[in-house]
PDB file of C-alpha atoms in Angstrom:
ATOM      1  CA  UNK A  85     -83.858  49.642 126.732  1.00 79.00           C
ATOM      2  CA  UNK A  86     -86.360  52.100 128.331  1.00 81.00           C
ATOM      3  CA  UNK A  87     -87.675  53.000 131.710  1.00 83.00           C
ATOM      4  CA  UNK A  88     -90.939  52.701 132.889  1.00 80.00           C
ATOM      5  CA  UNK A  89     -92.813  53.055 136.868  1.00 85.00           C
ATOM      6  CA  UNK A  90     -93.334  49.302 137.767  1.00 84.00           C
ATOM      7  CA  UNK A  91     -95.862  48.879 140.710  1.00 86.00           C
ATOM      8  CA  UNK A  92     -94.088  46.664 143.736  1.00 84.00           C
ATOM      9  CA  UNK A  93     -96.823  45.320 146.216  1.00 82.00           C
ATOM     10  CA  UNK A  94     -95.410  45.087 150.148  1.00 82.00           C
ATOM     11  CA  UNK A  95     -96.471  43.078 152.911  1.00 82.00           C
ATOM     12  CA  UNK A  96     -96.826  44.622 156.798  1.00 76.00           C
ATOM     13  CA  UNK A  97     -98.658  44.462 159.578  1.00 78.00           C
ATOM     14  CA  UNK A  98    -100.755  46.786 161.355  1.00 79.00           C
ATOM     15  CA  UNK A  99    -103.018  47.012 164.293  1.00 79.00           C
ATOM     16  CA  UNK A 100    -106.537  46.051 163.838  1.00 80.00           C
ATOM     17  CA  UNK A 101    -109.809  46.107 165.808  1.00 77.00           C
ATOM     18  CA  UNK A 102    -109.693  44.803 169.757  1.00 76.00           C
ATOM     19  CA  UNK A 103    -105.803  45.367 169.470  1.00 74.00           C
ATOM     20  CA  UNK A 104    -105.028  42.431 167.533  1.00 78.00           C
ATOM     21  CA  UNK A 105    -102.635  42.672 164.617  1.00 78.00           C
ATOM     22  CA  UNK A 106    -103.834  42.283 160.750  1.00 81.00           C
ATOM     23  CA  UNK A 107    -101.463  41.408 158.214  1.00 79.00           C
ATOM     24  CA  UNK A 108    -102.058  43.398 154.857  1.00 79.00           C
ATOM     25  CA  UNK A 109    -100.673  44.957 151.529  1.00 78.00           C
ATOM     26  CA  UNK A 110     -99.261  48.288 150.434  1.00 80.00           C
ATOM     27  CA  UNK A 111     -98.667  49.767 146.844  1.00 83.00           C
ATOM     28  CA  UNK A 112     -95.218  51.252 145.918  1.00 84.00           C
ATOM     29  CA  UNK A 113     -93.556  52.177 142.622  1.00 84.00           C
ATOM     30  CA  UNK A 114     -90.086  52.090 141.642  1.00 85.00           C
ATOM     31  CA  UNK A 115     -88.033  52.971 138.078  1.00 85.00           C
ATOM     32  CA  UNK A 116     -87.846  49.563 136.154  1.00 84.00           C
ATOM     33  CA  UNK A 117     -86.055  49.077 132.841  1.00 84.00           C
ATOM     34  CA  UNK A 118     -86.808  46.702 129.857  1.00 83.00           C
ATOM     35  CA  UNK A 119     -86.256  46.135 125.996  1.00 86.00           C
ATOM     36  CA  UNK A 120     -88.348  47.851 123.585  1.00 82.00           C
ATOM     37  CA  UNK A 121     -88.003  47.791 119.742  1.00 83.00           C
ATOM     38  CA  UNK A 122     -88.993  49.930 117.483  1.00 77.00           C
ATOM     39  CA  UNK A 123     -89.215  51.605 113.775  1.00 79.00           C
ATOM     40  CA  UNK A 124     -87.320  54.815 113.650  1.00 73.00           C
ATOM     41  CA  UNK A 125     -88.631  56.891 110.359  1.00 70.00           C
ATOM     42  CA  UNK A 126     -86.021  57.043 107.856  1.00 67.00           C
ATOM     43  CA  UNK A 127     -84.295  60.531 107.183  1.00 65.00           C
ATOM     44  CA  UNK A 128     -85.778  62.019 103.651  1.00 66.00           C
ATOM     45  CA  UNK A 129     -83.380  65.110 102.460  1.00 69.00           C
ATOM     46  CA  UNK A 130     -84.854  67.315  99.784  1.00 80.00           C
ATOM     47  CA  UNK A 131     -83.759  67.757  96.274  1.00 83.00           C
ATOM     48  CA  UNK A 132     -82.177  70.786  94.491  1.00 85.00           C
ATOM     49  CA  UNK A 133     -84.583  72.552  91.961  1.00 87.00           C
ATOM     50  CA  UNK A 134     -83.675  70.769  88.787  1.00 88.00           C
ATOM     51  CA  UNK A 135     -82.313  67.148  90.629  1.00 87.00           C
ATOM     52  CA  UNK A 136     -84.394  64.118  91.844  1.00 86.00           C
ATOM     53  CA  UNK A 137     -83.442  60.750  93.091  1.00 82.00           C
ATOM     54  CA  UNK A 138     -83.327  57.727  91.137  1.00 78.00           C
ATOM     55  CA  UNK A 139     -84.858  55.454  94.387  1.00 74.00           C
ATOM     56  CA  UNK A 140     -87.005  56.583  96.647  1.00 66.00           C
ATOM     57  CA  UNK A 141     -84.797  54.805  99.514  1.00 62.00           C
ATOM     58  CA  UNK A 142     -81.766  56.697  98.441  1.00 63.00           C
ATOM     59  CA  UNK A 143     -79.981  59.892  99.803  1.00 68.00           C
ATOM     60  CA  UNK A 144     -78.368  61.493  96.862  1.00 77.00           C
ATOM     61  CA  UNK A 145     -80.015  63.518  94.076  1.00 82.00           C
ATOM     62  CA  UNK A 146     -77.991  61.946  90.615  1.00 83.00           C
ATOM     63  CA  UNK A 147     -80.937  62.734  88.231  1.00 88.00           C
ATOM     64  CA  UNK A 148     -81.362  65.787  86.402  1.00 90.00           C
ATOM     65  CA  UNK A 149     -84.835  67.525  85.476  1.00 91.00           C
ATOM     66  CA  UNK A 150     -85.561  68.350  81.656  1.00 91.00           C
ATOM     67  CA  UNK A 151     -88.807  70.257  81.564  1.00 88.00           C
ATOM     68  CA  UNK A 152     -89.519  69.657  78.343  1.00 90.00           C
ATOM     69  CA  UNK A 153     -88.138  65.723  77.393  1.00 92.00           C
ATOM     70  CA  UNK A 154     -85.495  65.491  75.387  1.00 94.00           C
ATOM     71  CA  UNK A 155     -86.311  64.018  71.623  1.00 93.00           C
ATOM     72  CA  UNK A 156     -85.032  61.646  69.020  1.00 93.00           C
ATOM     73  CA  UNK A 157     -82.351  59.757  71.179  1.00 92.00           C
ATOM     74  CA  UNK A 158     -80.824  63.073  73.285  1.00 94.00           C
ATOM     75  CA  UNK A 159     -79.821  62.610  77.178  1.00 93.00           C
ATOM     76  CA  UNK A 160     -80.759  65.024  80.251  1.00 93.00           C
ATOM     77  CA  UNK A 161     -76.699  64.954  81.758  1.00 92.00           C
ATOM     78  CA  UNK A 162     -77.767  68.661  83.386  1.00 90.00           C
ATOM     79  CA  UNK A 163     -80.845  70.351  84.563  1.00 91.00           C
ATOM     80  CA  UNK A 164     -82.730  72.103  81.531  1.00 89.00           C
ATOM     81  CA  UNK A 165     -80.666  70.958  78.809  1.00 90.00           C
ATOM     82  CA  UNK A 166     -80.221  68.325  76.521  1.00 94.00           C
ATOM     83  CA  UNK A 167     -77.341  66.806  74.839  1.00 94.00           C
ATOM     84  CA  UNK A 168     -78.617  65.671  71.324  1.00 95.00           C
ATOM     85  CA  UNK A 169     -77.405  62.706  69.371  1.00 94.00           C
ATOM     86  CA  UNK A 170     -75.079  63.796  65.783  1.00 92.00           C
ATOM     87  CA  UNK A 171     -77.495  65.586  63.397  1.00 92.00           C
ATOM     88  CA  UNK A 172     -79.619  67.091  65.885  1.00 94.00           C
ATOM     89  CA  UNK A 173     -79.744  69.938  67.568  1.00 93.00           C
ATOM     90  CA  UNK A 174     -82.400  72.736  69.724  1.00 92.00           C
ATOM     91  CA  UNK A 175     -83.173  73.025  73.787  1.00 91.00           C
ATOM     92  CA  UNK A 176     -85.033  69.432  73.247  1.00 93.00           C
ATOM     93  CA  UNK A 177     -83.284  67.493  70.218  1.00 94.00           C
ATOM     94  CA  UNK A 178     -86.029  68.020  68.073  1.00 93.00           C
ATOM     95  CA  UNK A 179     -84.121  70.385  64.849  1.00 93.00           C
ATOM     96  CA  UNK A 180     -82.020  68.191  62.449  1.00 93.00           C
ATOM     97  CA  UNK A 181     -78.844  69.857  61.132  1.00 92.00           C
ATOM     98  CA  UNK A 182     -78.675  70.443  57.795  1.00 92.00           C
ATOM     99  CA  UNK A 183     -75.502  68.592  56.973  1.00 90.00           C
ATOM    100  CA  UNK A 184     -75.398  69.655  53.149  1.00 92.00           C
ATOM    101  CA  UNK A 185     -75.508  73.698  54.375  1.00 88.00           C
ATOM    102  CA  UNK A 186     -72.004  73.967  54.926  1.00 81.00           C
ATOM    103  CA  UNK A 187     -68.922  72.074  53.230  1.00 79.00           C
ATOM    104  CA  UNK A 188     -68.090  69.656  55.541  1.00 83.00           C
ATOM    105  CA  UNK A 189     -70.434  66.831  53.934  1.00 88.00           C
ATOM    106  CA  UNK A 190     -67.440  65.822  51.545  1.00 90.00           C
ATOM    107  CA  UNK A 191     -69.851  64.899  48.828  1.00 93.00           C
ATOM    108  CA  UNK A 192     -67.903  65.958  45.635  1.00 92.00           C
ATOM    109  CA  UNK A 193     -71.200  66.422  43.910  1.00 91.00           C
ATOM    110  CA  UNK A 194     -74.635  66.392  45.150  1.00 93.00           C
ATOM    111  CA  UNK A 195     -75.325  66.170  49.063  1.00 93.00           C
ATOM    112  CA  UNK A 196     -79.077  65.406  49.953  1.00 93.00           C
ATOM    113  CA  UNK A 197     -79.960  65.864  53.565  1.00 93.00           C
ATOM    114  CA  UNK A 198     -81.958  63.217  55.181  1.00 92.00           C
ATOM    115  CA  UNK A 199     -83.238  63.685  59.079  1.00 91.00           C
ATOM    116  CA  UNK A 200     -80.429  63.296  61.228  1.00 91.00           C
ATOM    117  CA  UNK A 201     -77.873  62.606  58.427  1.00 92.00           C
ATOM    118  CA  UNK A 202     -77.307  62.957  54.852  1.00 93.00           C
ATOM    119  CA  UNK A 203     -76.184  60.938  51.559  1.00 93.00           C
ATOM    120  CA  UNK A 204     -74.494  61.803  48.337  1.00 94.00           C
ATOM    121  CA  UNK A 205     -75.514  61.483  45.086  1.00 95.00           C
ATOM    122  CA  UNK A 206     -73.953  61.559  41.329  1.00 94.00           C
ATOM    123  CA  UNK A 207     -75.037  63.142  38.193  1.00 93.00           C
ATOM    124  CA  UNK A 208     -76.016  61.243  35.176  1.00 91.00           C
ATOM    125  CA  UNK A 209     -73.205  59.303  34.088  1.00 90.00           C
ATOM    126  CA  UNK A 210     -71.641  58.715  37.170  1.00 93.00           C
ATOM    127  CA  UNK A 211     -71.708  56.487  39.926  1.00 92.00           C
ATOM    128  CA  UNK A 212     -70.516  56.741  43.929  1.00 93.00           C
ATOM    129  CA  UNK A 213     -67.392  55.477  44.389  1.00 92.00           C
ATOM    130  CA  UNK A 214     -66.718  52.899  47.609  1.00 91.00           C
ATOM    131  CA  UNK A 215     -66.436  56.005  50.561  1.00 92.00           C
ATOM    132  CA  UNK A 216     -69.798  56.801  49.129  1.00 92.00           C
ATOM    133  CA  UNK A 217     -68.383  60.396  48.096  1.00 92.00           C
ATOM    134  CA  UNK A 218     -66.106  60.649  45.298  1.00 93.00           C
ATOM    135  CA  UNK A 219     -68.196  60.059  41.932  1.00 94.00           C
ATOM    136  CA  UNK A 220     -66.851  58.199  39.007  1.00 92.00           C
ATOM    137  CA  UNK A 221     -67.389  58.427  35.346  1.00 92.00           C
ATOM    138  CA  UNK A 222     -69.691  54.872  34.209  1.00 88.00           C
ATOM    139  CA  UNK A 223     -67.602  53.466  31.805  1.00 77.00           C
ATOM    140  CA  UNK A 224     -69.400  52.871  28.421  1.00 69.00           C
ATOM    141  CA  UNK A 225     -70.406  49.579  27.228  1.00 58.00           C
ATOM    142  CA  UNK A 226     -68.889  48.107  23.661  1.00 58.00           C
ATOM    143  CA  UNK A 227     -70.851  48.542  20.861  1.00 60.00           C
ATOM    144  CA  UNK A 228     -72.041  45.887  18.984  1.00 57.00           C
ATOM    145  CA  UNK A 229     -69.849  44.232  16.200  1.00 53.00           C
ATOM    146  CA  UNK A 230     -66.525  46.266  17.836  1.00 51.00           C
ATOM    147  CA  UNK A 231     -63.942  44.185  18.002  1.00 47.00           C
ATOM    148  CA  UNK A 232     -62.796  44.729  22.434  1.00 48.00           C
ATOM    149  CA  UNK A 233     -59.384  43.500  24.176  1.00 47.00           C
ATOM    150  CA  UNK A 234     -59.553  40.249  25.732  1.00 50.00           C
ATOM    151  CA  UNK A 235     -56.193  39.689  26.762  1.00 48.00           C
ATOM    152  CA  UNK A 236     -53.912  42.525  29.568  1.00 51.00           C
ATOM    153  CA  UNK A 237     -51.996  44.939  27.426  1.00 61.00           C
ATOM    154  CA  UNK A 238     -48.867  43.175  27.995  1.00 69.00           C
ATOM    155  CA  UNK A 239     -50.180  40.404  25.638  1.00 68.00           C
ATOM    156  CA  UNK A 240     -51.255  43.336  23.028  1.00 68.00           C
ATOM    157  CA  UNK A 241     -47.912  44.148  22.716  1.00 69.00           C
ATOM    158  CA  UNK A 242     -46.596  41.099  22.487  1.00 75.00           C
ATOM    159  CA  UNK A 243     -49.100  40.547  20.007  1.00 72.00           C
ATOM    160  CA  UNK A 244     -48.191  43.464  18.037  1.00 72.00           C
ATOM    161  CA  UNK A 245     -44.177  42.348  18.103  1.00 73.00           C
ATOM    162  CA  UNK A 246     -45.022  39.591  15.885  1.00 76.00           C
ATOM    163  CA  UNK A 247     -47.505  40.954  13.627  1.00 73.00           C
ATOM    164  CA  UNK A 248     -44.681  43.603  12.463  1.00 74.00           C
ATOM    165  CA  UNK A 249     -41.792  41.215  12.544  1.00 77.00           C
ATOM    166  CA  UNK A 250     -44.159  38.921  10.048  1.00 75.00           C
ATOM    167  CA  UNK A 251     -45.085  42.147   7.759  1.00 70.00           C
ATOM    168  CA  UNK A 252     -41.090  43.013   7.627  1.00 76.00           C
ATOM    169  CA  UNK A 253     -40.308  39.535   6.725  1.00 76.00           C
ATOM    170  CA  UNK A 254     -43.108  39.419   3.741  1.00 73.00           C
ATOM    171  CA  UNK A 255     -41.984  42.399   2.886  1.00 72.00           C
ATOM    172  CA  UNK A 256     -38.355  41.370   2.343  1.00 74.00           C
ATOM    173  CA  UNK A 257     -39.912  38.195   0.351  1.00 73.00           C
ATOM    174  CA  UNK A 258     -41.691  40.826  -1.716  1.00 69.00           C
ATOM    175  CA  UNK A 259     -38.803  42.284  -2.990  1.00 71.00           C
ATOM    176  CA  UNK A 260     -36.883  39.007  -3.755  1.00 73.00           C
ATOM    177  CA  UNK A 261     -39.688  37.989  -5.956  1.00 66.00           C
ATOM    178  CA  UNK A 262     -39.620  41.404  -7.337  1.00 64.00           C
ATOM    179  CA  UNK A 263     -35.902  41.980  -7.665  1.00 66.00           C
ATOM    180  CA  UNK A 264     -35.833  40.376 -11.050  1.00 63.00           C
ATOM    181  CA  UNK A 265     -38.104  42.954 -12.698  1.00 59.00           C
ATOM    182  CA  UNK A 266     -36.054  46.305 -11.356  1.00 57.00           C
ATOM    183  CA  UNK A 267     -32.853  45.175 -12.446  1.00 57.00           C
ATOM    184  CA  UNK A 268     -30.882  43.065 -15.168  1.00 48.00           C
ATOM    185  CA  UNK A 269     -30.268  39.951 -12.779  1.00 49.00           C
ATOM    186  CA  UNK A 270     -26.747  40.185 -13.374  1.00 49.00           C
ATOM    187  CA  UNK A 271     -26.325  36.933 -11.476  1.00 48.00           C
ATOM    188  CA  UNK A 272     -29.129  33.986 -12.047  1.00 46.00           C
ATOM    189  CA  UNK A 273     -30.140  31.737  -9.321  1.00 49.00           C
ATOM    190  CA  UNK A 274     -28.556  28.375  -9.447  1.00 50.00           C
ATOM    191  CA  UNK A 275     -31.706  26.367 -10.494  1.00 52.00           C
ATOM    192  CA  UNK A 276     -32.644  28.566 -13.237  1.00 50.00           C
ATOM    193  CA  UNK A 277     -30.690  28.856 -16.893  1.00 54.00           C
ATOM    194  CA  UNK A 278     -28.410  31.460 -17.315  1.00 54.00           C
ATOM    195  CA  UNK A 279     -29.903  32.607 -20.751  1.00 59.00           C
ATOM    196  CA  UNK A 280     -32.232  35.810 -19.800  1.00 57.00           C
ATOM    197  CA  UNK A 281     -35.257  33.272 -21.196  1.00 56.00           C
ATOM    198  CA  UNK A 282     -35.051  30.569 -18.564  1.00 61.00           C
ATOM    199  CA  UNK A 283     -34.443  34.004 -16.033  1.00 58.00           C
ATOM    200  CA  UNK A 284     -37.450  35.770 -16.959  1.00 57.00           C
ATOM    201  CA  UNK A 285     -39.274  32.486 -17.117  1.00 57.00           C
ATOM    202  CA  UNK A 286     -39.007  31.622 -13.354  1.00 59.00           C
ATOM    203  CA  UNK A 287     -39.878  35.345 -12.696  1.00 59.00           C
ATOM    204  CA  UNK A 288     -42.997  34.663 -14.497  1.00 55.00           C
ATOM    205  CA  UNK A 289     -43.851  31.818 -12.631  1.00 57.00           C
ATOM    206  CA  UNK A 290     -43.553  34.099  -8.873  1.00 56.00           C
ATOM    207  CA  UNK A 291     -46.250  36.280 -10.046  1.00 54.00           C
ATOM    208  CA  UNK A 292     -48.682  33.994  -8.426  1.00 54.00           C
ATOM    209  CA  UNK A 293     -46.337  34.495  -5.164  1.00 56.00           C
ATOM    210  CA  UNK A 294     -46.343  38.294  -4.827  1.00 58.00           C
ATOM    211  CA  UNK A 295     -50.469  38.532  -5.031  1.00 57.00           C
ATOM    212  CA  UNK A 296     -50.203  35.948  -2.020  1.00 61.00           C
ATOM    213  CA  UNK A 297     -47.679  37.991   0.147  1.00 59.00           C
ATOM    214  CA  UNK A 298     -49.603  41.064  -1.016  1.00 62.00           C
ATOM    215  CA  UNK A 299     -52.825  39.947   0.284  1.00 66.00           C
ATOM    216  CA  UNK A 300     -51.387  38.676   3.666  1.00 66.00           C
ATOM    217  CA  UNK A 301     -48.970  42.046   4.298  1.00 67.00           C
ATOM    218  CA  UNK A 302     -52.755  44.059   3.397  1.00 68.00           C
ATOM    219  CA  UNK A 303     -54.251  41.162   6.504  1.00 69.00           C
ATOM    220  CA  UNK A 304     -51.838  42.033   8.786  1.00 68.00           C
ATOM    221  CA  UNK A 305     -51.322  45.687   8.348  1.00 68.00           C
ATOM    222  CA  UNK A 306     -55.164  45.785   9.289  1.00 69.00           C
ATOM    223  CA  UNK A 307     -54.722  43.967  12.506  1.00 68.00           C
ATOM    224  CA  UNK A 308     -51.710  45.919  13.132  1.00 67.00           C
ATOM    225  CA  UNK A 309     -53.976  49.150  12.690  1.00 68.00           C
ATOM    226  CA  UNK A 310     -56.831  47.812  15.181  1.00 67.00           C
ATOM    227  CA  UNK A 311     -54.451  46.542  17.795  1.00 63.00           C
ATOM    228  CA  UNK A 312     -52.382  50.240  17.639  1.00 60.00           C
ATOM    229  CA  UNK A 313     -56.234  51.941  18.472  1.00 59.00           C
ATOM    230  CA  UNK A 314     -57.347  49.370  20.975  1.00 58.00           C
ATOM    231  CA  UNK A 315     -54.531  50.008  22.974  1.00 56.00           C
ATOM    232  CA  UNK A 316     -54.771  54.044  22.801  1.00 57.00           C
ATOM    233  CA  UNK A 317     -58.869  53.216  23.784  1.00 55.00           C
TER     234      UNK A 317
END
């Protein structure tokens, strides 16, 4: 509401010419009051050096000032300064760290320094390992014609069990076919004559024996011989 001089208009008489009476009008003002609306300006507060608003509308100052803008990711949190990203560093982001300076890289052999990070690398003849750190030897491949272990080592040496108990047992064949020619055979076998003729006879006839079990103990002593260095490889 507001106040403002309203005119009021009020009727009286008054004495006119030859004495007769004249009815007329006078002006008078009184304080009157009526409803008014309008725009107040809104109340604008300044900003710190260093702060500005984020609205135009808004009263508070939450947004700081970097004179020069900050680079490669980095934040203005405070006037003048930036906080840079991991790898980067400077008053405006814009210097990458050298990661492979110092010893905290972890590379156990050659660090290479990339912008804003850095990656490992092996020498020749080894390979990163699966944290992309630790390097490995490369494991050779078989030559051709090498004979290489198909089967877990527990099979190897189950493998190799057999092969021995089957070279002892030839070998104690060996000597029974042999036994007659080292001694006198005091005692013959029971299908074989007891003159020393018929004896040495069926000797004889074992010769062709002993170059068999001689041929498969030289076999197997072979395979024994790979299968001992194929498990030391």
């Amino acid at each position: 509401a507001e106040s403002h001089i309203q005119p009021v208009y009020q009727p009286y008489l008054t004495t006119c010419q030859d004495h007769r009476l004249c009815s007329t009008y006078r002006t008078i003002y009184r304080v009157a009051y009526r409803q008014a609306s309008r725009q107040l300006p809104q109340p604008a507060a300044s900003c710190c050096p260093g702060w500005s608003r984020v609205n135009s509308h808004a009263l508070s100052c939450n947004r700081a000032l970097c004179w020069v803008p900050c680079q490669n990711g980095g934040s203005c949190p405070f006037p003048g300064k930036c906080a840079c990203l991991p790898g980067w560093m400077g008053q405006a982001c814009q210097t990458d760290v050298d990661e492979c300076a110092g010893r905290s890289h972890g590379c156990s052999q050659i660090c290479i320094n990339t912008a804003g990070s850095y990656r490992c690398a092996c020498w020749d003849g080894f390979s990163l390992a699966a944290d992309n750190k630790a390097c490995q030897p490369l494991v050779p491949a078989p030559e051709p014609g090498t004979f290489s272990q198909t089967g877990p080592p527990s099979e190897m040496k189950e493998e190799m069990k057999d092969l021995k108990s089957r070279v002892e047992a030839l070998e104690q064949k060996l000597q029974l076919v042999l036994a007659p020619f080292h001694n006198l055979m005091p005692s013959a076998p029971e299908d074989v004559g007891t003159d020393p003729i018929s004896r040495l006879s069926h000797s004889l006839q074992q010769l062709d024996r002993i170059d068999s079990l001689s041929e498969q103990i030289s076999f197997l002593e072979e395979r024994l011989e790979t299968c001992k260095y194929l498990e030391k490889a």
